[in-house]
PDB file of C-alpha atoms in Angstrom:
ATOM      1  CA  MET A   1      19.024  -1.844   4.365  1.00  0.00           C
ATOM      2  CA  ARG A   2      16.578   1.039   4.620  1.00  0.00           C
ATOM      3  CA  ILE A   3      12.975   0.392   5.681  1.00  0.00           C
ATOM      4  CA  LEU A   4      10.542   2.166   3.374  1.00  0.00           C
ATOM      5  CA  THR A   5       7.326   0.690   4.810  1.00  0.00           C
ATOM      6  CA  GLN A   6       6.682  -1.508   7.826  1.00  0.00           C
ATOM      7  CA  SER A   7       2.929  -1.949   7.893  1.00  0.00           C
ATOM      8  CA  PRO A   8       0.802  -2.893  10.899  1.00  0.00           C
ATOM      9  CA  ALA A   9      -0.697  -5.479   8.492  1.00  0.00           C
ATOM     10  CA  GLY A  10       2.665  -7.286   8.556  1.00  0.00           C
ATOM     11  CA  PHE A  11       4.338  -6.573   5.214  1.00  0.00           C
ATOM     12  CA  ILE A  12       7.692  -4.802   4.962  1.00  0.00           C
ATOM     13  CA  LEU A  13       9.207  -2.939   2.002  1.00  0.00           C
ATOM     14  CA  VAL A  14      12.966  -2.391   2.160  1.00  0.00           C
ATOM     15  CA  GLU A  15      15.635  -0.880  -0.022  1.00  0.00           C
ATOM     16  CA  PRO A  16      19.109  -2.386   0.240  1.00  0.00           C
ATOM     17  CA  VAL A  17      22.064   0.000   0.312  1.00  0.00           C
ATOM     18  CA  LEU A  18      23.463   0.053  -3.217  1.00  0.00           C
ATOM     19  CA  ARG A  19      27.176   0.790  -3.410  1.00  0.00           C
ATOM     20  CA  LYS A  20      28.148   2.069  -6.858  1.00  0.00           C
ATOM     21  CA  ASP A  21      31.473   2.773  -8.501  1.00  0.00           C
ATOM     22  CA  SER A  22      32.967   2.731 -11.997  1.00  0.00           C
ATOM     23  CA  ARG A  23      32.702  -1.088 -12.135  1.00  0.00           C
ATOM     24  CA  GLY A  24      28.983  -1.196 -11.362  1.00  0.00           C
ATOM     25  CA  SER A  25      27.296  -1.802  -8.038  1.00  0.00           C
ATOM     26  CA  PHE A  26      27.107  -4.078  -5.012  1.00  0.00           C
ATOM     27  CA  ALA A  27      24.223  -4.663  -2.587  1.00  0.00           C
ATOM     28  CA  GLU A  28      23.762  -6.953   0.368  1.00  0.00           C
ATOM     29  CA  THR A  29      20.434  -8.559  -0.575  1.00  0.00           C
ATOM     30  CA  PHE A  30      19.872 -10.635   2.552  1.00  0.00           C
ATOM     31  CA  HIS A  31      21.175 -10.479   6.110  1.00  0.00           C
ATOM     32  CA  HIS A  32      19.617 -12.908   8.572  1.00  0.00           C
ATOM     33  CA  GLU A  33      20.228 -10.792  11.700  1.00  0.00           C
ATOM     34  CA  ARG A  34      18.906  -7.555  10.170  1.00  0.00           C
ATOM     35  CA  TRP A  35      15.628  -9.290   9.308  1.00  0.00           C
ATOM     36  CA  ARG A  36      15.480 -10.719  12.849  1.00  0.00           C
ATOM     37  CA  GLU A  37      15.829  -7.166  14.195  1.00  0.00           C
ATOM     38  CA  LEU A  38      12.693  -6.321  12.184  1.00  0.00           C
ATOM     39  CA  GLY A  39      10.840  -9.199  13.848  1.00  0.00           C
ATOM     40  CA  VAL A  40      11.071 -11.572  10.875  1.00  0.00           C
ATOM     41  CA  HIS A  41      11.999 -15.022  12.132  1.00  0.00           C
ATOM     42  CA  SER A  42      11.383 -17.002   8.947  1.00  0.00           C
ATOM     43  CA  GLU A  43      13.715 -19.859   8.166  1.00  0.00           C
ATOM     44  CA  TRP A  44      14.005 -19.763   4.384  1.00  0.00           C
ATOM     45  CA  LYS A  45      13.637 -23.201   2.776  1.00  0.00           C
ATOM     46  CA  GLN A  46      13.406 -22.579  -0.963  1.00  0.00           C
ATOM     47  CA  ASP A  47      14.446 -19.957  -3.526  1.00  0.00           C
ATOM     48  CA  ASN A  48      12.318 -19.443  -6.654  1.00  0.00           C
ATOM     49  CA  HIS A  49      13.218 -17.720  -9.913  1.00  0.00           C
ATOM     50  CA  SER A  50      10.513 -16.510 -12.299  1.00  0.00           C
ATOM     51  CA  LEU A  51      11.082 -15.222 -15.840  1.00  0.00           C
ATOM     52  CA  SER A  52       8.280 -13.509 -17.762  1.00  0.00           C
ATOM     53  CA  ARG A  53       9.095 -12.813 -21.410  1.00  0.00           C
ATOM     54  CA  GLU A  54       6.251 -10.395 -22.198  1.00  0.00           C
ATOM     55  CA  ALA A  55       5.382  -7.057 -20.617  1.00  0.00           C
ATOM     56  CA  GLY A  56       1.829  -7.186 -19.292  1.00  0.00           C
ATOM     57  CA  THR A  57       2.139 -10.706 -17.879  1.00  0.00           C
ATOM     58  CA  ILE A  58       0.239 -11.208 -14.631  1.00  0.00           C
ATOM     59  CA  ARG A  59       1.173 -14.062 -12.327  1.00  0.00           C
ATOM     60  CA  GLY A  60      -1.105 -14.530  -9.351  1.00  0.00           C
ATOM     61  CA  LEU A  61      -2.791 -13.920  -7.080  1.00  0.00           C
ATOM     62  CA  HIS A  62      -1.220 -16.967  -5.331  1.00  0.00           C
ATOM     63  CA  TYR A  63      -1.010 -18.386  -1.822  1.00  0.00           C
ATOM     64  CA  GLN A  64      -0.732 -21.746  -0.086  1.00  0.00           C
ATOM     65  CA  LEU A  65      -3.105 -23.008   2.589  1.00  0.00           C
ATOM     66  CA  GLY A  66      -1.849 -24.131   5.988  1.00  0.00           C
ATOM     67  CA  PRO A  67       0.106 -26.055   7.031  1.00  0.00           C
ATOM     68  CA  ALA A  68       2.145 -25.184   3.912  1.00  0.00           C
ATOM     69  CA  ALA A  69       1.502 -21.407   4.019  1.00  0.00           C
ATOM     70  CA  GLN A  70       4.489 -19.342   2.920  1.00  0.00           C
ATOM     71  CA  THR A  71       6.120 -16.078   3.858  1.00  0.00           C
ATOM     72  CA  LYS A  72       7.863 -14.665   0.764  1.00  0.00           C
ATOM     73  CA  LEU A  73      10.755 -12.256   0.318  1.00  0.00           C
ATOM     74  CA  VAL A  74      10.448 -10.907  -3.245  1.00  0.00           C
ATOM     75  CA  ARG A  75      12.890  -8.928  -5.396  1.00  0.00           C
ATOM     76  CA  VAL A  76      13.334  -8.152  -9.089  1.00  0.00           C
ATOM     77  CA  VAL A  77      16.739  -8.879 -10.633  1.00  0.00           C
ATOM     78  CA  ALA A  78      15.923  -7.876 -14.229  1.00  0.00           C
ATOM     79  CA  GLY A  79      13.143  -5.602 -15.446  1.00  0.00           C
ATOM     80  CA  ALA A  80      10.251  -4.232 -13.415  1.00  0.00           C
ATOM     81  CA  VAL A  81       6.920  -5.288 -11.915  1.00  0.00           C
ATOM     82  CA  TYR A  82       3.859  -3.870 -10.295  1.00  0.00           C
ATOM     83  CA  ASP A  83       3.726  -6.167  -7.270  1.00  0.00           C
ATOM     84  CA  VAL A  84       0.395  -6.666  -5.474  1.00  0.00           C
ATOM     85  CA  ILE A  85      -0.493  -8.288  -2.168  1.00  0.00           C
ATOM     86  CA  VAL A  86      -3.995  -8.836  -0.766  1.00  0.00           C
ATOM     87  CA  ASP A  87      -4.806  -9.414   2.900  1.00  0.00           C
ATOM     88  CA  ILE A  88      -6.872 -12.637   2.991  1.00  0.00           C
ATOM     89  CA  ARG A  89      -6.836 -13.154   6.780  1.00  0.00           C
ATOM     90  CA  GLN A  90     -10.487 -13.544   7.757  1.00  0.00           C
ATOM     91  CA  GLY A  91     -11.381 -11.064  10.504  1.00  0.00           C
ATOM     92  CA  SER A  92      -8.420  -8.792   9.750  1.00  0.00           C
ATOM     93  CA  PRO A  93      -9.119  -5.037   9.861  1.00  0.00           C
ATOM     94  CA  SER A  94      -7.607  -4.921   6.368  1.00  0.00           C
ATOM     95  CA  PHE A  95      -9.254  -8.088   4.959  1.00  0.00           C
ATOM     96  CA  GLY A  96      -9.625  -7.752   1.185  1.00  0.00           C
ATOM     97  CA  LYS A  97      -7.415  -4.665   1.028  1.00  0.00           C
ATOM     98  CA  TRP A  98      -4.696  -4.690  -1.610  1.00  0.00           C
ATOM     99  CA  TYR A  99      -1.337  -2.956  -1.630  1.00  0.00           C
ATOM    100  CA  GLY A 100       0.720  -2.238  -4.769  1.00  0.00           C
ATOM    101  CA  PHE A 101       4.458  -1.619  -5.119  1.00  0.00           C
ATOM    102  CA  ILE A 102       6.838  -0.930  -7.993  1.00  0.00           C
ATOM    103  CA  LEU A 103       9.788  -3.295  -7.719  1.00  0.00           C
ATOM    104  CA  THR A 104      12.587  -2.980 -10.272  1.00  0.00           C
ATOM    105  CA  ALA A 105      16.101  -4.230 -10.770  1.00  0.00           C
ATOM    106  CA  ALA A 106      17.209  -0.574 -10.626  1.00  0.00           C
ATOM    107  CA  ASN A 107      15.544   0.319  -7.309  1.00  0.00           C
ATOM    108  CA  ALA A 108      16.530  -3.072  -5.750  1.00  0.00           C
ATOM    109  CA  ARG A 109      13.542  -2.922  -3.393  1.00  0.00           C
ATOM    110  CA  GLN A 110      12.417  -6.080  -1.622  1.00  0.00           C
ATOM    111  CA  LEU A 111       8.961  -6.915  -0.330  1.00  0.00           C
ATOM    112  CA  LEU A 112       8.299  -9.248   2.584  1.00  0.00           C
ATOM    113  CA  VAL A 113       4.896 -10.882   2.018  1.00  0.00           C
ATOM    114  CA  PRO A 114       3.633 -12.532   5.225  1.00  0.00           C
ATOM    115  CA  LYS A 115       1.484 -15.628   5.483  1.00  0.00           C
ATOM    116  CA  GLY A 116      -2.168 -14.720   5.018  1.00  0.00           C
ATOM    117  CA  PHE A 117      -1.585 -12.560   1.948  1.00  0.00           C
ATOM    118  CA  ALA A 118      -2.196 -13.504  -1.678  1.00  0.00           C
ATOM    119  CA  HIS A 119       0.622 -12.355  -3.949  1.00  0.00           C
ATOM    120  CA  GLY A 120       0.815 -11.484  -7.630  1.00  0.00           C
ATOM    121  CA  PHE A 121       2.617  -9.217 -10.032  1.00  0.00           C
ATOM    122  CA  CYS A 122       2.351  -7.644 -13.457  1.00  0.00           C
ATOM    123  CA  THR A 123       5.483  -7.252 -15.566  1.00  0.00           C
ATOM    124  CA  LEU A 124       6.076  -3.720 -16.775  1.00  0.00           C
ATOM    125  CA  VAL A 125       8.820  -4.532 -19.296  1.00  0.00           C
ATOM    126  CA  PRO A 126       9.826  -7.624 -21.289  1.00  0.00           C
ATOM    127  CA  ASP A 127      12.193 -10.257 -19.876  1.00  0.00           C
ATOM    128  CA  THR A 128      11.482  -9.526 -16.232  1.00  0.00           C
ATOM    129  CA  GLU A 129      13.016 -11.846 -13.648  1.00  0.00           C
ATOM    130  CA  ILE A 130      11.986 -12.188 -10.021  1.00  0.00           C
ATOM    131  CA  LEU A 131      13.751 -14.057  -7.233  1.00  0.00           C
ATOM    132  CA  TYR A 132      11.947 -14.892  -4.032  1.00  0.00           C
ATOM    133  CA  LYS A 133      12.656 -16.819  -0.885  1.00  0.00           C
ATOM    134  CA  VAL A 134       9.912 -18.832   0.818  1.00  0.00           C
ATOM    135  CA  ASP A 135       9.815 -20.329   4.281  1.00  0.00           C
ATOM    136  CA  ASP A 136       8.002 -23.523   3.252  1.00  0.00           C
ATOM    137  CA  TYR A 137       8.220 -25.773   0.227  1.00  0.00           C
ATOM    138  CA  TYR A 138       5.872 -25.593  -2.727  1.00  0.00           C
ATOM    139  CA  SER A 139       2.939 -27.927  -2.143  1.00  0.00           C
ATOM    140  CA  PRO A 140       0.597 -28.573  -5.084  1.00  0.00           C
ATOM    141  CA  ALA A 141      -2.041 -29.888  -2.640  1.00  0.00           C
ATOM    142  CA  HIS A 142      -2.087 -26.518  -0.810  1.00  0.00           C
ATOM    143  CA  ASP A 143      -1.676 -24.239  -3.847  1.00  0.00           C
ATOM    144  CA  ARG A 144      -4.575 -21.764  -4.239  1.00  0.00           C
ATOM    145  CA  GLY A 145      -5.314 -18.463  -5.900  1.00  0.00           C
ATOM    146  CA  ILE A 146      -7.684 -15.545  -6.293  1.00  0.00           C
ATOM    147  CA  LEU A 147      -8.872 -14.134  -9.604  1.00  0.00           C
ATOM    148  CA  TRP A 148      -6.553 -11.323 -10.657  1.00  0.00           C
ATOM    149  CA  ASN A 149      -9.439  -9.026 -11.646  1.00  0.00           C
ATOM    150  CA  ASP A 150     -11.906  -9.851  -8.873  1.00  0.00           C
ATOM    151  CA  PRO A 151     -14.354  -6.883  -8.995  1.00  0.00           C
ATOM    152  CA  ALA A 152     -14.650  -6.893  -5.191  1.00  0.00           C
ATOM    153  CA  LEU A 153     -10.915  -6.115  -4.919  1.00  0.00           C
ATOM    154  CA  SER A 154     -10.759  -3.478  -7.696  1.00  0.00           C
ATOM    155  CA  ILE A 155      -6.990  -3.803  -8.054  1.00  0.00           C
ATOM    156  CA  ASP A 156      -5.600  -1.001 -10.203  1.00  0.00           C
ATOM    157  CA  TRP A 157      -3.470  -3.185 -12.493  1.00  0.00           C
ATOM    158  CA  PRO A 158      -1.435  -1.393 -15.198  1.00  0.00           C
ATOM    159  CA  VAL A 159      -3.044  -3.612 -17.900  1.00  0.00           C
ATOM    160  CA  THR A 160      -6.607  -4.653 -18.740  1.00  0.00           C
ATOM    161  CA  GLU A 161      -5.814  -7.586 -21.023  1.00  0.00           C
ATOM    162  CA  PRO A 162      -2.816  -9.348 -19.477  1.00  0.00           C
ATOM    163  CA  MET A 163      -1.008 -12.457 -20.550  1.00  0.00           C
ATOM    164  CA  LEU A 164      -2.175 -15.138 -18.063  1.00  0.00           C
ATOM    165  CA  SER A 165      -1.708 -18.834 -17.480  1.00  0.00           C
ATOM    166  CA  ASP A 166      -4.856 -20.947 -17.856  1.00  0.00           C
ATOM    167  CA  LYS A 167      -4.734 -21.579 -14.101  1.00  0.00           C
ATOM    168  CA  ASP A 168      -4.506 -17.888 -13.166  1.00  0.00           C
ATOM    169  CA  GLY A 169      -7.423 -17.032 -15.456  1.00  0.00           C
ATOM    170  CA  LYS A 170      -9.691 -19.495 -13.630  1.00  0.00           C
ATOM    171  CA  HIS A 171      -9.087 -18.680  -9.959  1.00  0.00           C
ATOM    172  CA  PRO A 172     -12.208 -17.866  -7.933  1.00  0.00           C
ATOM    173  CA  PRO A 173     -12.928 -14.443  -6.434  1.00  0.00           C
ATOM    174  CA  LEU A 174     -11.754 -13.772  -2.872  1.00  0.00           C
ATOM    175  CA  LEU A 175     -15.110 -14.389  -1.190  1.00  0.00           C
ATOM    176  CA  THR A 176     -15.450 -17.915  -2.622  1.00  0.00           C
ATOM    177  CA  ALA A 177     -11.749 -18.901  -2.648  1.00  0.00           C
ATOM    178  CA  GLU A 178     -10.683 -21.639  -0.232  1.00  0.00           C
ATOM    179  CA  ASN A 179      -9.003 -19.868   2.646  1.00  0.00           C
ATOM    180  CA  ASP A 180      -7.914 -21.070   6.088  1.00  0.00           C
ATOM    181  CA  PHE A 181      -6.228 -17.875   7.298  1.00  0.00           C
ATOM    182  CA  GLU A 182      -7.633 -16.186  10.384  1.00  0.00           C
ATOM    183  CA  TRP A 183      -6.412 -12.894  11.728  1.00  0.00           C
ATOM    184  CA  LYS A 184      -5.124 -12.842  15.256  1.00  0.00           C
ATOM    185  CA  GLU A 185      -4.143  -9.542  16.842  1.00  0.00           C
ATOM    186  CA  HIS A 186      -0.594 -10.777  17.492  1.00  0.00           C
ATOM    187  CA  MET A 187      -0.165 -11.395  13.719  1.00  0.00           C
ATOM    188  CA  SER A 188      -0.041  -7.706  12.905  1.00  0.00           C
TER     189      SER A 188
END
């Protein structure tokens, strides 16, 4: 696995080694000890699989409040997305800053999204599938979100009129969203 970005904010973008031959390819998509060497000590509890049929679908920006906050390890297995994370840790030097990444089945990149970040993505092609590991279970009582087009964030999405769920279209902006994340220097 090759590290492409290891941010002081806590997220990590990696590219697994892809071994190709006439049959196709092989990649090691997860190795517990290699992630530990990067300082990631998450114990994965649940795998999620998302399929979006239409290009231009936005899912997010999602997060869970404590004590059910989740670290996510995201990868695309079919298609392509513009993946976005937003630092929502109050007091963080990068509070409200967003980061965007192109994740595709072809580039096999994986994004580690730490607790304290909202996460969302926009599909770039039809029939896009994402797999992601989380280190805590889904909890409807702790499920929250931020409006995808919050003007204060000014996220440069690749679409202006996305396909959205009713829920994602009604999230509040960052400054009024319920949020119990606080930045501590040791978090970065």
